[in-house]
mmCIF file of N, CA and C in Angstrom:
data_model
loop_
_atom_site.group_PDB
_atom_site.id
_atom_site.type_symbol
_atom_site.label_atom_id
_atom_site.label_comp_id
_atom_site.label_asym_id
_atom_site.label_seq_id
_atom_site.Cartn_x
_atom_site.Cartn_y
_atom_site.Cartn_z
ATOM 1 N N MET A 1 0.805 -0.962 0.069
ATOM 2 C CA MET A 1 -0.132 0.403 -0.052
ATOM 3 C C MET A 1 1.047 1.129 -0.130
ATOM 4 N N GLY A 2 1.707 1.218 0.713
ATOM 5 C CA GLY A 2 2.545 2.817 0.908
ATOM 6 C C GLY A 2 3.753 2.244 -0.661
ATOM 7 N N LYS A 3 4.313 2.021 -1.487
ATOM 8 C CA LYS A 3 4.300 1.403 -2.514
ATOM 9 C C LYS A 3 3.514 2.171 -3.311
ATOM 10 N N GLN A 4 2.152 2.279 -3.252
ATOM 11 C CA GLN A 4 1.328 2.293 -3.968
ATOM 12 C C GLN A 4 1.195 3.734 -4.341
ATOM 13 N N LEU A 5 0.870 3.987 -3.048
ATOM 14 C CA LEU A 5 1.279 5.648 -2.514
ATOM 15 C C LEU A 5 1.722 6.820 -2.915
ATOM 16 N N LEU A 6 2.806 6.162 -2.639
ATOM 17 C CA LEU A 6 4.378 6.820 -3.028
ATOM 18 C C LEU A 6 4.516 6.571 -4.563
ATOM 19 N N PHE A 7 4.475 5.813 -5.300
ATOM 20 C CA PHE A 7 4.424 5.931 -6.662
ATOM 21 C C PHE A 7 3.231 7.077 -7.321
ATOM 22 N N SER A 8 1.913 6.465 -6.878
ATOM 23 C CA SER A 8 1.015 7.616 -7.430
ATOM 24 C C SER A 8 1.090 8.740 -6.917
ATOM 25 N N THR A 9 1.739 9.257 -5.836
ATOM 26 C CA THR A 9 2.073 10.658 -5.590
ATOM 27 C C THR A 9 3.557 11.354 -6.346
ATOM 28 N N LEU A 10 4.674 10.373 -6.670
ATOM 29 C CA LEU A 10 5.380 10.629 -7.620
ATOM 30 C C LEU A 10 4.927 10.814 -9.072
ATOM 31 N N LEU A 11 4.021 10.446 -9.149
ATOM 32 C CA LEU A 11 3.795 10.346 -10.780
ATOM 33 C C LEU A 11 2.207 11.399 -11.047
ATOM 34 N N ILE A 12 1.738 12.100 -9.941
ATOM 35 C CA ILE A 12 0.768 13.058 -10.257
ATOM 36 C C ILE A 12 1.747 14.188 -9.969
ATOM 37 N N PHE A 13 2.968 13.940 -9.394
ATOM 38 C CA PHE A 13 3.821 15.428 -9.110
ATOM 39 C C PHE A 13 4.891 15.777 -10.514
ATOM 40 N N PHE A 14 4.942 14.176 -11.273
ATOM 41 C CA PHE A 14 5.581 14.475 -12.374
ATOM 42 C C PHE A 14 4.908 14.960 -13.680
ATOM 43 N N ILE A 15 3.209 14.628 -13.333
ATOM 44 C CA ILE A 15 2.774 14.687 -14.845
ATOM 45 C C ILE A 15 2.246 16.233 -14.508
ATOM 46 N N SER A 16 2.078 16.883 -13.371
ATOM 47 C CA SER A 16 1.704 18.260 -12.724
ATOM 48 C C SER A 16 2.698 19.341 -13.141
ATOM 49 N N THR A 17 4.063 18.813 -13.568
ATOM 50 C CA THR A 17 4.840 19.771 -13.016
ATOM 51 C C THR A 17 4.959 20.355 -14.753
ATOM 52 N N LYS A 18 5.241 21.544 -15.280
ATOM 53 C CA LYS A 18 5.706 22.303 -16.097
ATOM 54 C C LYS A 18 6.506 21.403 -17.126
ATOM 55 N N LEU A 19 7.330 20.798 -17.589
ATOM 56 C CA LEU A 19 8.483 20.662 -18.666
ATOM 57 C C LEU A 19 8.754 21.921 -19.541
ATOM 58 N N PRO A 20 10.303 22.659 -18.859
ATOM 59 C CA PRO A 20 10.534 23.668 -20.100
ATOM 60 C C PRO A 20 10.640 23.462 -21.711
ATOM 61 N N ALA A 21 10.434 24.265 -22.417
ATOM 62 C CA ALA A 21 10.649 23.743 -23.524
ATOM 63 C C ALA A 21 12.262 23.649 -23.901
ATOM 64 N N GLN A 22 12.380 22.896 -24.837
ATOM 65 C CA GLN A 22 13.840 22.860 -25.398
ATOM 66 C C GLN A 22 14.513 24.543 -25.634
ATOM 67 N N PRO A 23 15.827 24.833 -25.046
ATOM 68 C CA PRO A 23 16.329 25.967 -25.184
ATOM 69 C C PRO A 23 16.642 25.943 -26.290
ATOM 70 N N VAL A 24 16.590 27.372 -27.272
ATOM 71 C CA VAL A 24 17.467 27.609 -28.331
ATOM 72 C C VAL A 24 19.275 27.521 -28.259
ATOM 73 N N ASN A 25 19.461 26.922 -29.004
ATOM 74 C CA ASN A 25 20.732 27.073 -28.985
ATOM 75 C C ASN A 25 21.454 28.090 -28.967
ATOM 76 N N LYS A 26 22.260 29.033 -28.284
ATOM 77 C CA LYS A 26 22.621 30.111 -28.276
ATOM 78 C C LYS A 26 24.242 30.187 -29.078
ATOM 79 N N ASP A 27 24.832 29.413 -28.282
ATOM 80 C CA ASP A 27 26.167 28.980 -29.301
ATOM 81 C C ASP A 27 26.217 29.237 -30.615
ATOM 82 N N SER A 28 25.762 28.302 -31.156
ATOM 83 C CA SER A 28 25.811 28.419 -32.654
ATOM 84 C C SER A 28 25.422 29.843 -33.508
ATOM 85 N N ILE A 29 24.651 30.204 -32.898
ATOM 86 C CA ILE A 29 24.146 31.601 -33.276
ATOM 87 C C ILE A 29 24.828 32.862 -33.081
ATOM 88 N N GLU A 30 25.145 32.543 -31.443
ATOM 89 C CA GLU A 30 26.806 33.811 -31.099
ATOM 90 C C GLU A 30 28.029 33.440 -32.058
ATOM 91 N N LYS A 31 27.820 32.029 -32.495
ATOM 92 C CA LYS A 31 29.255 31.993 -33.218
ATOM 93 C C LYS A 31 29.081 32.554 -35.110
ATOM 94 N N ILE A 32 27.930 32.514 -35.269
ATOM 95 C CA ILE A 32 27.788 32.629 -36.930
ATOM 96 C C ILE A 32 27.901 34.592 -37.028
ATOM 97 N N ALA A 33 27.398 34.763 -35.434
ATOM 98 C CA ALA A 33 27.539 36.346 -35.586
ATOM 99 C C ALA A 33 28.650 36.741 -35.369
ATOM 100 N N ILE A 34 29.566 36.002 -34.647
ATOM 101 C CA ILE A 34 31.100 36.501 -34.552
ATOM 102 C C ILE A 34 31.373 36.357 -35.925
ATOM 103 N N LYS A 35 31.568 35.450 -36.495
ATOM 104 C CA LYS A 35 32.233 35.325 -37.775
ATOM 105 C C LYS A 35 31.498 36.187 -38.893
ATOM 106 N N ASP A 36 30.364 36.847 -38.840
ATOM 107 C CA ASP A 36 30.144 37.408 -39.664
ATOM 108 C C ASP A 36 30.853 39.309 -39.259
ATOM 109 N N VAL A 37 30.766 38.823 -38.068
ATOM 110 C CA VAL A 37 31.694 40.293 -38.036
ATOM 111 C C VAL A 37 33.005 40.804 -37.983
ATOM 112 N N LYS A 38 33.872 39.490 -38.423
ATOM 113 C CA LYS A 38 34.856 39.626 -38.248
ATOM 114 C C LYS A 38 35.183 39.484 -39.884
ATOM 115 N N ASN A 39 34.258 38.927 -40.609
ATOM 116 C CA ASN A 39 34.369 38.779 -42.023
ATOM 117 C C ASN A 39 34.175 39.976 -43.026
ATOM 118 N N LEU A 40 32.823 40.519 -42.098
ATOM 119 C CA LEU A 40 31.755 41.493 -43.202
ATOM 120 C C LEU A 40 31.725 43.023 -43.005
ATOM 121 N N PHE A 41 32.074 43.155 -41.310
ATOM 122 C CA PHE A 41 32.010 44.378 -40.813
ATOM 123 C C PHE A 41 33.115 45.117 -40.383
ATOM 124 N N LYS A 42 33.262 46.363 -41.038
ATOM 125 C CA LYS A 42 34.526 47.025 -40.340
ATOM 126 C C LYS A 42 33.575 48.749 -40.904
ATOM 127 N N LEU A 43 33.915 49.351 -39.989
ATOM 128 C CA LEU A 43 33.221 50.772 -39.996
ATOM 129 C C LEU A 43 34.078 51.654 -41.019
ATOM 130 N N LYS A 44 34.127 52.605 -42.116
ATOM 131 C CA LYS A 44 34.902 53.747 -42.762
ATOM 132 C C LYS A 44 34.914 54.466 -41.939
ATOM 133 N N ASN A 45 36.115 55.235 -42.576
ATOM 134 C CA ASN A 45 36.683 56.202 -42.050
ATOM 135 C C ASN A 45 36.290 57.762 -40.761
ATOM 136 N N PRO A 46 34.992 57.986 -41.979
ATOM 137 C CA PRO A 46 34.209 59.213 -41.219
ATOM 138 C C PRO A 46 33.781 58.535 -40.441
ATOM 139 N N GLN A 47 32.924 57.183 -40.523
ATOM 140 C CA GLN A 47 32.434 56.814 -39.334
ATOM 141 C C GLN A 47 33.235 56.281 -37.957
ATOM 142 N N LEU A 48 34.297 55.917 -38.341
ATOM 143 C CA LEU A 48 35.247 55.556 -37.160
ATOM 144 C C LEU A 48 35.745 56.719 -36.275
ATOM 145 N N HIS A 49 36.114 57.767 -37.148
ATOM 146 C CA HIS A 49 36.590 59.126 -36.538
ATOM 147 C C HIS A 49 35.059 59.665 -35.805
ATOM 148 N N ASN A 50 34.226 59.588 -36.169
ATOM 149 C CA ASN A 50 32.821 60.131 -35.129
ATOM 150 C C ASN A 50 32.619 58.687 -33.705
ATOM 151 N N PHE A 51 32.989 57.759 -34.376
ATOM 152 C CA PHE A 51 32.957 56.911 -32.844
ATOM 153 C C PHE A 51 34.209 57.338 -31.983
ATOM 154 N N ARG A 52 34.747 57.485 -32.198
ATOM 155 C CA ARG A 52 35.934 57.674 -31.265
ATOM 156 C C ARG A 52 35.812 59.140 -30.809
ATOM 157 N N LYS A 53 35.225 59.850 -31.660
ATOM 158 C CA LYS A 53 35.457 61.330 -30.895
ATOM 159 C C LYS A 53 34.262 61.589 -30.101
ATOM 160 N N TYR A 54 32.931 60.677 -30.355
ATOM 161 C CA TYR A 54 31.543 60.761 -29.445
ATOM 162 C C TYR A 54 31.491 59.445 -28.378
ATOM 163 N N ARG A 55 32.341 58.508 -28.791
ATOM 164 C CA ARG A 55 32.399 57.184 -28.143
ATOM 165 C C ARG A 55 30.887 56.807 -27.520
ATOM 166 N N TYR A 56 30.459 56.379 -28.598
ATOM 167 C CA TYR A 56 29.578 55.936 -28.970
ATOM 168 C C TYR A 56 29.693 53.755 -28.308
ATOM 169 N N THR A 57 28.300 53.994 -27.716
ATOM 170 C CA THR A 57 28.421 52.122 -27.101
ATOM 171 C C THR A 57 27.842 51.222 -28.279
ATOM 172 N N SER A 58 27.705 50.097 -27.649
ATOM 173 C CA SER A 58 27.454 49.126 -29.014
ATOM 174 C C SER A 58 26.047 49.238 -29.213
ATOM 175 N N SER A 59 24.985 49.868 -28.597
ATOM 176 C CA SER A 59 23.536 50.324 -29.231
ATOM 177 C C SER A 59 23.524 51.222 -30.055
ATOM 178 N N SER A 60 24.365 51.731 -30.704
ATOM 179 C CA SER A 60 24.402 52.922 -31.439
ATOM 180 C C SER A 60 24.025 51.993 -33.191
ATOM 181 N N ASP A 61 23.519 53.199 -33.815
ATOM 182 C CA ASP A 61 23.396 52.505 -35.001
ATOM 183 C C ASP A 61 24.300 52.107 -35.474
ATOM 184 N N TYR A 62 25.579 52.551 -35.571
ATOM 185 C CA TYR A 62 26.626 52.023 -36.339
ATOM 186 C C TYR A 62 26.721 50.480 -36.335
ATOM 187 N N PHE A 63 26.622 49.847 -35.082
ATOM 188 C CA PHE A 63 26.711 48.309 -34.537
ATOM 189 C C PHE A 63 25.732 47.816 -35.614
ATOM 190 N N LYS A 64 24.667 48.414 -36.182
ATOM 191 C CA LYS A 64 23.339 47.367 -36.435
ATOM 192 C C LYS A 64 23.558 46.407 -37.612
ATOM 193 N N PRO A 65 22.933 45.301 -37.565
ATOM 194 C CA PRO A 65 23.483 44.568 -38.662
ATOM 195 C C PRO A 65 22.620 45.031 -40.014
ATOM 196 N N SER A 66 22.943 44.964 -41.145
ATOM 197 C CA SER A 66 22.317 44.747 -42.136
ATOM 198 C C SER A 66 22.416 43.969 -42.972
ATOM 199 N N GLU A 67 21.574 43.851 -44.050
ATOM 200 C CA GLU A 67 21.454 42.698 -45.178
ATOM 201 C C GLU A 67 22.683 42.955 -45.766
ATOM 202 N N LEU A 68 23.750 44.218 -45.737
ATOM 203 C CA LEU A 68 24.849 44.169 -46.329
ATOM 204 C C LEU A 68 26.044 43.651 -45.792
ATOM 205 N N ASN A 69 26.025 43.499 -44.204
ATOM 206 C CA ASN A 69 27.349 42.392 -43.994
ATOM 207 C C ASN A 69 27.049 41.735 -42.853
ATOM 208 N N VAL A 70 25.880 40.820 -43.590
ATOM 209 C CA VAL A 70 25.653 39.457 -42.533
ATOM 210 C C VAL A 70 25.628 38.028 -43.563
ATOM 211 N N SER A 71 25.570 37.224 -42.969
ATOM 212 C CA SER A 71 25.811 36.109 -44.266
ATOM 213 C C SER A 71 24.348 35.805 -44.977
ATOM 214 N N ASN A 72 23.453 35.617 -43.453
ATOM 215 C CA ASN A 72 22.080 35.409 -44.059
ATOM 216 C C ASN A 72 21.273 36.158 -43.146
ATOM 217 N N GLY A 73 20.118 36.818 -44.331
ATOM 218 C CA GLY A 73 19.500 37.850 -43.609
ATOM 219 C C GLY A 73 17.962 37.746 -42.980
ATOM 220 N N SER A 74 18.011 36.542 -42.467
ATOM 221 C CA SER A 74 17.003 36.016 -42.005
ATOM 222 C C SER A 74 17.265 36.012 -40.255
ATOM 223 N N LEU A 75 18.672 36.107 -39.776
ATOM 224 C CA LEU A 75 19.044 36.214 -38.835
ATOM 225 C C LEU A 75 19.095 37.688 -38.181
ATOM 226 N N LEU A 76 18.849 38.436 -39.098
ATOM 227 C CA LEU A 76 17.979 39.798 -38.715
ATOM 228 C C LEU A 76 17.222 39.821 -37.448
ATOM 229 N N LYS A 77 16.570 39.043 -37.842
ATOM 230 C CA LYS A 77 15.008 38.909 -36.724
ATOM 231 C C LYS A 77 15.055 38.078 -35.493
ATOM 232 N N ASP A 78 16.406 37.602 -35.095
ATOM 233 C CA ASP A 78 17.284 36.968 -34.200
ATOM 234 C C ASP A 78 17.850 37.935 -33.021
ATOM 235 N N SER A 79 16.982 38.067 -31.990
ATOM 236 C CA SER A 79 17.505 38.555 -31.038
ATOM 237 C C SER A 79 19.211 38.662 -30.321
ATOM 238 N N VAL A 80 19.321 37.032 -30.273
ATOM 239 C CA VAL A 80 20.758 36.784 -29.721
ATOM 240 C C VAL A 80 21.652 36.808 -31.086
ATOM 241 N N TYR A 81 21.420 36.780 -31.898
ATOM 242 C CA TYR A 81 22.023 37.416 -33.084
ATOM 243 C C TYR A 81 22.747 38.895 -33.385
ATOM 244 N N VAL A 82 21.330 39.442 -33.166
ATOM 245 C CA VAL A 82 21.460 41.397 -32.904
ATOM 246 C C VAL A 82 22.403 41.366 -32.392
ATOM 247 N N ASN A 83 21.961 41.197 -30.536
ATOM 248 C CA ASN A 83 22.995 41.018 -29.803
ATOM 249 C C ASN A 83 24.517 40.865 -29.945
ATOM 250 N N THR A 84 24.567 39.499 -29.872
ATOM 251 C CA THR A 84 25.741 39.733 -30.261
ATOM 252 C C THR A 84 27.212 39.993 -31.112
ATOM 253 N N TYR A 85 26.202 40.337 -32.296
ATOM 254 C CA TYR A 85 27.025 41.061 -33.768
ATOM 255 C C TYR A 85 26.912 42.123 -32.984
ATOM 256 N N ARG A 86 26.355 43.069 -32.356
ATOM 257 C CA ARG A 86 26.361 44.608 -32.223
ATOM 258 C C ARG A 86 27.499 44.401 -30.832
ATOM 259 N N THR A 87 27.479 43.877 -29.925
ATOM 260 C CA THR A 87 28.510 43.653 -28.803
ATOM 261 C C THR A 87 29.893 43.133 -29.903
ATOM 262 N N VAL A 88 30.227 42.053 -30.436
ATOM 263 C CA VAL A 88 31.101 42.233 -31.253
ATOM 264 C C VAL A 88 31.765 43.184 -32.259
ATOM 265 N N ALA A 89 31.088 43.789 -33.005
ATOM 266 C CA ALA A 89 31.795 44.820 -33.901
ATOM 267 C C ALA A 89 31.856 45.650 -32.770
ATOM 268 N N TYR A 90 31.021 46.181 -31.698
ATOM 269 C CA TYR A 90 31.722 47.386 -31.082
ATOM 270 C C TYR A 90 32.804 47.124 -30.151
ATOM 271 N N TYR A 91 33.315 45.846 -29.951
ATOM 272 C CA TYR A 91 34.774 45.673 -29.058
ATOM 273 C C TYR A 91 35.632 45.281 -30.505
ATOM 274 N N GLN A 92 35.350 45.662 -31.413
ATOM 275 C CA GLN A 92 36.285 45.030 -32.572
ATOM 276 C C GLN A 92 36.680 46.591 -32.894
ATOM 277 N N THR A 93 35.577 47.312 -32.669
ATOM 278 C CA THR A 93 36.063 48.522 -33.795
ATOM 279 C C THR A 93 36.696 49.265 -32.671
ATOM 280 N N LYS A 94 36.640 48.789 -31.220
ATOM 281 C CA LYS A 94 37.353 49.537 -29.959
ATOM 282 C C LYS A 94 39.057 48.925 -30.238
ATOM 283 N N LYS A 95 38.890 48.053 -30.496
ATOM 284 C CA LYS A 95 40.382 47.541 -30.429
ATOM 285 C C LYS A 95 41.027 48.323 -32.080
ATOM 286 N N ARG A 96 40.876 48.590 -33.091
ATOM 287 C CA ARG A 96 41.147 49.136 -34.145
ATOM 288 C C ARG A 96 42.070 50.174 -33.569
ATOM 289 N N ARG A 97 43.195 50.269 -34.419
ATOM 290 C CA ARG A 97 44.518 51.240 -34.119
ATOM 291 C C ARG A 97 44.505 52.028 -35.534
ATOM 292 N N THR A 98 44.772 53.144 -35.321
ATOM 293 C CA THR A 98 45.570 53.870 -36.319
ATOM 294 C C THR A 98 46.845 53.586 -37.049
ATOM 295 N N ALA A 99 47.384 53.947 -37.795
ATOM 296 C CA ALA A 99 48.686 54.052 -38.160
ATOM 297 C C ALA A 99 49.641 54.632 -37.457
ATOM 298 N N ALA A 100 49.438 56.275 -37.226
ATOM 299 C CA ALA A 100 49.766 57.091 -36.033
ATOM 300 C C ALA A 100 50.754 56.145 -35.040
ATOM 301 N N HIS A 101 49.173 55.131 -34.677
ATOM 302 C CA HIS A 101 49.566 54.406 -32.988
ATOM 303 C C HIS A 101 50.605 53.362 -33.503
ATOM 304 N N TYR A 102 51.016 52.825 -34.485
ATOM 305 C CA TYR A 102 51.752 51.783 -35.168
ATOM 306 C C TYR A 102 53.004 52.702 -35.849
ATOM 307 N N ILE A 103 53.265 53.371 -35.729
ATOM 308 C CA ILE A 103 54.315 54.465 -36.230
ATOM 309 C C ILE A 103 55.454 55.171 -34.961
ATOM 310 N N ILE A 104 53.829 54.945 -33.333
ATOM 311 C CA ILE A 104 54.653 55.850 -32.396
ATOM 312 C C ILE A 104 55.303 54.234 -31.611
ATOM 313 N N LEU A 105 54.333 53.362 -31.865
ATOM 314 C CA LEU A 105 54.824 52.551 -31.377
ATOM 315 C C LEU A 105 56.394 51.503 -32.082
ATOM 316 N N GLY A 106 56.872 51.455 -32.855
ATOM 317 C CA GLY A 106 57.724 51.691 -33.816
ATOM 318 C C GLY A 106 58.693 52.135 -33.650
ATOM 319 N N ALA A 107 58.687 53.881 -33.284
ATOM 320 C CA ALA A 107 59.431 54.585 -33.080
ATOM 321 C C ALA A 107 60.174 54.702 -31.748
ATOM 322 N N GLY A 108 59.097 54.047 -30.893
ATOM 323 C CA GLY A 108 59.283 53.965 -29.129
ATOM 324 C C GLY A 108 60.030 52.664 -29.294
ATOM 325 N N THR A 109 59.824 51.585 -29.999
ATOM 326 C CA THR A 109 61.123 50.659 -29.735
ATOM 327 C C THR A 109 62.186 51.039 -30.531
ATOM 328 N N VAL A 110 62.806 51.460 -31.918
ATOM 329 C CA VAL A 110 63.699 51.776 -31.776
ATOM 330 C C VAL A 110 64.627 52.633 -31.282
ATOM 331 N N VAL A 111 63.608 53.461 -30.607
ATOM 332 C CA VAL A 111 64.807 54.437 -29.207
ATOM 333 C C VAL A 111 65.313 53.723 -28.056
ATOM 334 N N VAL A 112 64.368 52.382 -27.301
ATOM 335 C CA VAL A 112 64.286 51.212 -26.461
ATOM 336 C C VAL A 112 66.032 50.568 -27.156
ATOM 337 N N ALA A 113 65.438 50.002 -28.280
ATOM 338 C CA ALA A 113 66.836 49.372 -28.911
ATOM 339 C C ALA A 113 68.199 49.599 -28.971
ATOM 340 N N SER A 114 68.058 51.150 -29.624
ATOM 341 C CA SER A 114 69.314 51.607 -29.848
ATOM 342 C C SER A 114 70.091 51.791 -28.170
ATOM 343 N N THR A 115 69.083 52.387 -27.349
ATOM 344 C CA THR A 115 69.499 53.227 -26.107
ATOM 345 C C THR A 115 70.289 51.766 -25.590
ATOM 346 N N VAL A 116 69.930 50.791 -25.627
ATOM 347 C CA VAL A 116 70.657 49.172 -25.030
ATOM 348 C C VAL A 116 71.276 49.264 -25.551
ATOM 349 N N VAL A 117 71.773 49.117 -27.093
ATOM 350 C CA VAL A 117 72.522 48.771 -27.732
ATOM 351 C C VAL A 117 73.808 49.852 -27.873
ATOM 352 N N LEU A 118 73.350 51.126 -27.288
ATOM 353 C CA LEU A 118 74.118 52.289 -26.803
ATOM 354 C C LEU A 118 75.358 52.061 -25.652
ATOM 355 N N PHE A 119 74.473 51.518 -24.775
ATOM 356 C CA PHE A 119 74.723 51.333 -23.291
ATOM 357 C C PHE A 119 75.659 50.034 -23.064
ATOM 358 N N ALA A 120 75.505 48.891 -24.098
ATOM 359 C CA ALA A 120 76.167 48.034 -24.263
ATOM 360 C C ALA A 120 77.937 48.345 -24.738
ATOM 361 N N ILE A 121 77.604 49.073 -25.653
ATOM 362 C CA ILE A 121 78.861 49.584 -26.182
ATOM 363 C C ILE A 121 79.754 50.181 -25.469
ATOM 364 N N LEU A 122 79.194 51.244 -24.547
ATOM 365 C CA LEU A 122 79.933 52.042 -23.783
ATOM 366 C C LEU A 122 80.450 51.254 -22.081
ATOM 367 N N ALA A 123 79.274 50.237 -21.916
ATOM 368 C CA ALA A 123 80.271 49.430 -21.007
ATOM 369 C C ALA A 123 81.085 48.343 -21.542
ATOM 370 N N LYS A 124 81.235 48.005 -22.840
ATOM 371 C CA LYS A 124 82.889 47.356 -23.125
ATOM 372 C C LYS A 124 83.796 48.537 -23.359
ATOM 373 N N ALA A 125 83.271 49.578 -23.833
ATOM 374 C CA ALA A 125 84.413 50.867 -23.936
ATOM 375 C C ALA A 125 85.025 50.983 -22.677
ATOM 376 N N THR A 126 84.134 50.931 -21.476
ATOM 377 C CA THR A 126 84.804 50.934 -20.322
ATOM 378 C C THR A 126 85.540 50.180 -19.850
ATOM 379 N N LYS A 127 85.779 49.034 -19.920
ATOM 380 C CA LYS A 127 86.384 47.799 -19.386
ATOM 381 C C LYS A 127 88.008 48.117 -19.549
#
């Protein structure tokens, strides 16, 4: 009797609970968005200048995906895809550097290397 009561209680419990639907696999959609940003998205120079000047966020229209820079236009209706696309595009643009940045880094490297060589030569000469 006790086993039947336990079994019927568990059966009623499992039947009465709502089972969640299978969740959407976000990983594959996010991977597609990341791939699209890396391959198809790049701000043009005037937009990049405005982005740096006014410090836009990822919700700016500059990072909105469009038919031109996505691999599959039907993904534009998916909120996970759009949010991932905007976020990745924002951080990719934020990491972009200008030519002046690389020139300054190169010049600094040359100065440091030449200073080390100069000190090495002076150290040998004083021995």
